[in-house]
Short mmCIF file of C-alpha atoms in Angstrom, two decimals:
data_model
loop_
_atom_site.label_atom_id
_atom_site.label_comp_id
_atom_site.label_asym_id
_atom_site.label_seq_id
_atom_site.Cartn_x
_atom_site.Cartn_y
_atom_site.Cartn_z
CA ASN O 1 -125.60 28.18 84.17
CA ALA O 2 -124.48 29.47 87.54
CA GLY O 3 -126.94 31.43 89.61
CA VAL O 4 -126.37 34.76 91.29
CA MET O 5 -123.05 34.52 93.10
CA GLN O 6 -122.37 36.49 96.23
CA ASN O 7 -119.17 36.60 98.23
CA PRO O 8 -118.14 36.34 100.86
CA ARG O 9 -120.87 34.24 102.44
CA HIS O 10 -119.89 35.45 105.89
CA LEU O 11 -118.03 38.62 106.80
CA VAL O 12 -116.95 39.80 110.23
CA ARG O 13 -115.85 43.40 110.69
CA ARG O 14 -114.93 45.47 113.71
CA ARG O 15 -116.74 48.73 114.29
CA GLY O 16 -115.25 51.45 112.11
CA GLN O 17 -113.92 49.13 109.41
CA GLU O 18 -115.13 48.93 105.83
CA ALA O 19 -117.20 46.09 104.40
CA ARG O 20 -117.26 45.21 100.69
CA LEU O 21 -119.88 42.82 99.43
CA ARG O 22 -119.71 41.42 95.92
CA CYS O 23 -122.41 40.17 93.60
CA SER O 24 -122.01 38.55 90.20
CA PRO O 25 -125.36 38.39 88.39
CA MET O 26 -126.57 35.46 86.36
CA LYS O 27 -125.16 35.24 82.85
CA GLY O 28 -127.10 37.53 80.55
CA HIS O 29 -128.57 39.58 83.40
CA SER O 30 -127.81 43.29 83.36
CA HIS O 31 -130.01 44.45 86.25
CA VAL O 32 -128.88 44.09 89.87
CA TYR O 33 -130.79 44.76 93.07
CA TRP O 34 -129.51 44.82 96.66
CA TYR O 35 -131.69 44.02 99.68
CA ARG O 36 -130.98 43.93 103.40
CA GLN O 37 -132.60 41.54 105.87
CA LEU O 38 -132.33 42.48 109.52
CA PRO O 39 -133.07 39.86 112.20
CA GLU O 40 -136.83 39.40 112.59
CA GLU O 41 -137.46 41.89 109.79
CA GLY O 42 -138.49 41.51 106.19
CA LEU O 43 -136.28 42.08 103.19
CA LYS O 44 -135.81 45.79 102.53
CA PHE O 45 -134.88 47.19 99.13
CA MET O 46 -131.68 49.21 99.07
CA VAL O 47 -130.59 49.97 95.50
CA TYR O 48 -131.23 49.06 91.85
CA LEU O 49 -128.39 49.24 89.34
CA GLN O 50 -127.76 48.60 85.70
CA LYS O 51 -124.31 48.50 84.15
CA GLU O 52 -122.55 51.74 85.12
CA ASN O 53 -125.81 53.34 86.28
CA ILE O 54 -127.67 53.68 89.56
CA ILE O 55 -131.37 53.57 88.69
CA ASP O 56 -132.94 53.83 92.14
CA GLU O 57 -131.15 54.24 95.46
CA SER O 58 -134.16 55.30 97.49
CA GLY O 59 -133.59 52.51 100.02
CA MET O 60 -129.95 53.26 100.71
CA PRO O 61 -128.98 54.96 103.97
CA LYS O 62 -127.77 58.47 103.20
CA GLU O 63 -124.37 58.02 104.77
CA ARG O 64 -121.68 55.32 104.69
CA PHE O 65 -123.38 53.14 102.07
CA SER O 66 -122.59 53.11 98.36
CA ALA O 67 -123.08 50.73 95.45
CA GLU O 68 -121.67 50.33 91.98
CA PHE O 69 -122.04 48.00 89.00
CA PRO O 70 -119.10 48.63 86.70
CA LYS O 71 -118.89 47.77 83.03
CA GLU O 72 -116.64 44.84 83.90
CA GLY O 73 -116.78 42.82 87.08
CA PRO O 74 -119.26 42.29 89.87
CA SER O 75 -121.55 44.74 91.59
CA ILE O 76 -120.13 46.02 94.88
CA LEU O 77 -122.03 47.17 97.96
CA ARG O 78 -119.68 49.16 100.16
CA ILE O 79 -120.30 50.06 103.78
CA GLN O 80 -117.84 52.46 105.36
CA GLN O 81 -117.22 52.78 109.10
CA VAL O 82 -119.51 49.91 109.99
CA VAL O 83 -121.59 49.98 113.16
CA ARG O 84 -123.29 47.15 115.03
CA GLY O 85 -126.65 48.09 113.48
CA ASP O 86 -125.25 47.17 110.05
CA SER O 87 -125.17 43.50 111.08
CA ALA O 88 -127.60 41.79 108.73
CA ALA O 89 -127.90 39.52 105.74
CA TYR O 90 -127.39 41.33 102.44
CA PHE O 91 -128.93 39.78 99.35
CA CYS O 92 -128.33 40.54 95.73
CA ALA O 93 -130.76 39.70 92.93
CA SER O 94 -130.51 39.97 89.18
CA SER O 95 -132.83 40.01 86.20
CA PRO O 96 -132.43 40.13 82.43
CA GLU O 97 -133.03 43.34 80.57
CA THR O 98 -136.30 42.05 79.19
CA GLN O 99 -137.62 40.86 82.53
CA ALA O 100 -141.01 42.44 83.09
CA ASN O 101 -142.42 40.51 86.01
CA TYR O 102 -139.92 41.18 88.82
CA GLY O 103 -139.51 37.46 89.49
CA TYR O 104 -135.81 37.90 89.69
CA THR O 105 -133.25 35.47 91.06
CA PHE O 106 -131.61 35.99 94.45
CA GLY O 107 -128.17 34.96 95.56
CA SER O 108 -127.49 33.16 98.84
CA GLY O 109 -126.50 36.36 100.59
CA THR O 110 -123.63 37.74 102.63
CA ARG O 111 -124.05 37.65 106.38
CA LEU O 112 -122.29 40.64 107.88
CA THR O 113 -121.48 40.63 111.57
CA VAL O 114 -120.06 43.76 113.16
CA VAL O 115 -118.25 43.18 116.44
CA GLU Y 1 -147.36 54.08 101.02
CA ASP Y 2 -147.23 50.54 99.62
CA GLN Y 3 -147.45 47.96 102.38
CA VAL Y 4 -147.50 44.17 102.74
CA THR Y 5 -148.67 42.28 105.84
CA GLN Y 6 -148.38 38.53 106.23
CA SER Y 7 -150.17 36.29 108.70
CA PRO Y 8 -149.68 34.27 110.71
CA GLU Y 9 -146.07 34.97 111.67
CA ALA Y 10 -145.55 31.27 112.35
CA LEU Y 11 -147.54 28.17 111.54
CA ARG Y 12 -147.02 24.64 112.76
CA LEU Y 13 -148.70 21.82 110.87
CA GLN Y 14 -148.70 18.08 111.02
CA GLU Y 15 -147.71 16.30 107.85
CA GLY Y 16 -150.79 16.08 105.64
CA GLU Y 17 -152.63 18.91 107.42
CA SER Y 18 -153.62 21.45 104.76
CA SER Y 19 -153.72 25.17 105.52
CA SER Y 20 -153.36 28.66 104.04
CA LEU Y 21 -151.02 31.60 104.48
CA ASN Y 22 -152.34 35.12 104.07
CA CYS Y 23 -150.79 38.18 102.45
CA SER Y 24 -152.66 41.50 102.65
CA TYR Y 25 -151.43 44.39 100.58
CA THR Y 26 -152.01 48.08 100.07
CA VAL Y 27 -150.62 49.53 96.87
CA SER Y 28 -151.31 52.51 94.64
CA GLY Y 29 -151.29 50.24 91.60
CA LEU Y 30 -150.56 46.52 91.60
CA ARG Y 31 -147.48 45.65 89.57
CA GLY Y 32 -147.55 42.02 90.51
CA LEU Y 33 -147.87 39.94 93.70
CA PHE Y 34 -144.95 37.60 94.32
CA TRP Y 35 -144.42 34.59 96.52
CA TYR Y 36 -140.96 33.37 97.50
CA ARG Y 37 -139.72 30.56 99.69
CA GLN Y 38 -136.68 31.09 101.90
CA ASP Y 39 -134.78 28.30 103.64
CA PRO Y 40 -132.47 29.08 106.60
CA GLY Y 41 -129.17 30.55 105.46
CA LYS Y 42 -130.28 30.88 101.85
CA GLY Y 43 -131.69 33.48 99.54
CA PRO Y 44 -135.36 33.68 98.57
CA GLU Y 45 -136.45 31.25 95.87
CA PHE Y 46 -139.08 32.47 93.43
CA LEU Y 47 -142.40 30.57 93.47
CA PHE Y 48 -145.18 32.55 91.78
CA THR Y 49 -146.21 35.85 90.24
CA LEU Y 50 -149.86 36.91 90.13
CA TYR Y 51 -151.10 40.01 88.33
CA SER Y 52 -154.87 40.24 88.45
CA ALA Y 53 -157.69 39.41 90.84
CA GLY Y 54 -158.98 35.91 90.28
CA GLU Y 55 -155.68 34.61 88.99
CA GLU Y 56 -154.41 31.30 90.39
CA LYS Y 57 -151.14 29.42 90.00
CA GLU Y 58 -150.07 26.00 91.21
CA LYS Y 59 -146.83 24.18 91.81
CA GLU Y 60 -146.83 20.75 93.39
CA ARG Y 61 -148.56 21.12 96.79
CA LEU Y 62 -148.73 24.93 96.59
CA LYS Y 63 -151.47 27.06 95.11
CA ALA Y 64 -151.47 30.86 95.08
CA THR Y 65 -154.59 32.94 94.63
CA LEU Y 66 -155.18 36.68 94.37
CA THR Y 67 -157.98 39.10 95.20
CA LYS Y 68 -157.98 42.90 95.07
CA LYS Y 69 -156.74 43.13 98.65
CA GLU Y 70 -154.98 39.91 99.51
CA SER Y 71 -153.32 36.76 98.32
CA PHE Y 72 -153.40 33.28 99.79
CA LEU Y 73 -150.84 30.53 99.55
CA HIS Y 74 -152.65 27.25 100.02
CA ILE Y 75 -150.60 24.25 101.05
CA THR Y 76 -152.25 20.90 100.43
CA ALA Y 77 -151.09 17.82 102.35
CA PRO Y 78 -147.76 19.38 103.31
CA LYS Y 79 -144.60 17.40 103.86
CA PRO Y 80 -141.69 18.16 106.22
CA GLU Y 81 -139.65 19.40 103.26
CA ASP Y 82 -142.18 22.21 102.81
CA SER Y 83 -140.90 23.73 106.06
CA ALA Y 84 -139.50 27.17 105.26
CA THR Y 85 -140.32 30.85 105.52
CA TYR Y 86 -142.73 32.00 102.84
CA LEU Y 87 -142.39 35.59 101.71
CA CYS Y 88 -144.94 37.72 99.92
CA ALA Y 89 -144.04 40.86 98.00
CA VAL Y 90 -145.57 43.45 95.68
CA GLY Y 91 -143.82 45.16 92.81
CA GLY Y 92 -142.65 48.73 93.37
CA SER Y 93 -142.52 51.53 90.85
CA GLN Y 94 -138.81 51.13 90.04
CA GLY Y 95 -138.48 47.38 89.66
CA ASN Y 96 -137.96 46.81 93.37
CA LEU Y 97 -140.05 44.49 95.55
CA ILE Y 98 -141.79 45.42 98.80
CA PHE Y 99 -141.76 42.41 101.10
CA GLY Y 100 -143.81 41.32 104.08
CA LYS Y 101 -142.06 39.86 107.11
CA GLY Y 102 -142.91 36.32 106.11
CA THR Y 103 -144.65 33.30 107.58
CA LYS Y 104 -142.43 30.63 109.10
CA LEU Y 105 -143.94 27.26 108.34
CA SER Y 106 -142.98 24.10 110.25
CA VAL Y 107 -144.34 20.75 109.14
CA LYS Y 108 -143.89 17.90 111.60
CA PRO Y 109 -143.84 14.26 110.47
#
């Protein structure tokens, strides 16, 4: 049973380009969460999605960032017109529908570097 | 506003030297206190969930305890392979987690 799969592991983008980060949840998990970890900072919640629905996006920056979790395929975190401040590690986590204790499983992350 | 503070930021121990990591929290209503371990270049790995004051959980050399204001992660006779960053988090109202900045633990042989 594969864990949460994120790709790519490392992504380099020039300022102004778009970044697309992908997350495939664990088999049987229908809830996906995205977090961002800036250097020397803690993990910060960005968005919580279920299949075809955004449940909570209170942690998402208002501009340039969007997320989706389609009926088929992985969840996508999209960052348009990247800036140097977007450089960070982005982690995805998933949990099953019946999970009640938030002990969800994280992927290994995508490290985004904006040059 | 829900908040989590971890101390110390970094801790260096000799192999076999027991110690504790602290996690202080302020929440409107506790929906669980979580401990994770994070190795360099990897995602957080779930360790424990605690829900009520007085609760304790153990796993190998680790023991987590909870009071109404803080949690401790006790490490007994640590080994070099216990070196990692330990993260504490509380459950938010929408299924999200609110994390502290972590304690970086180094255990020297």
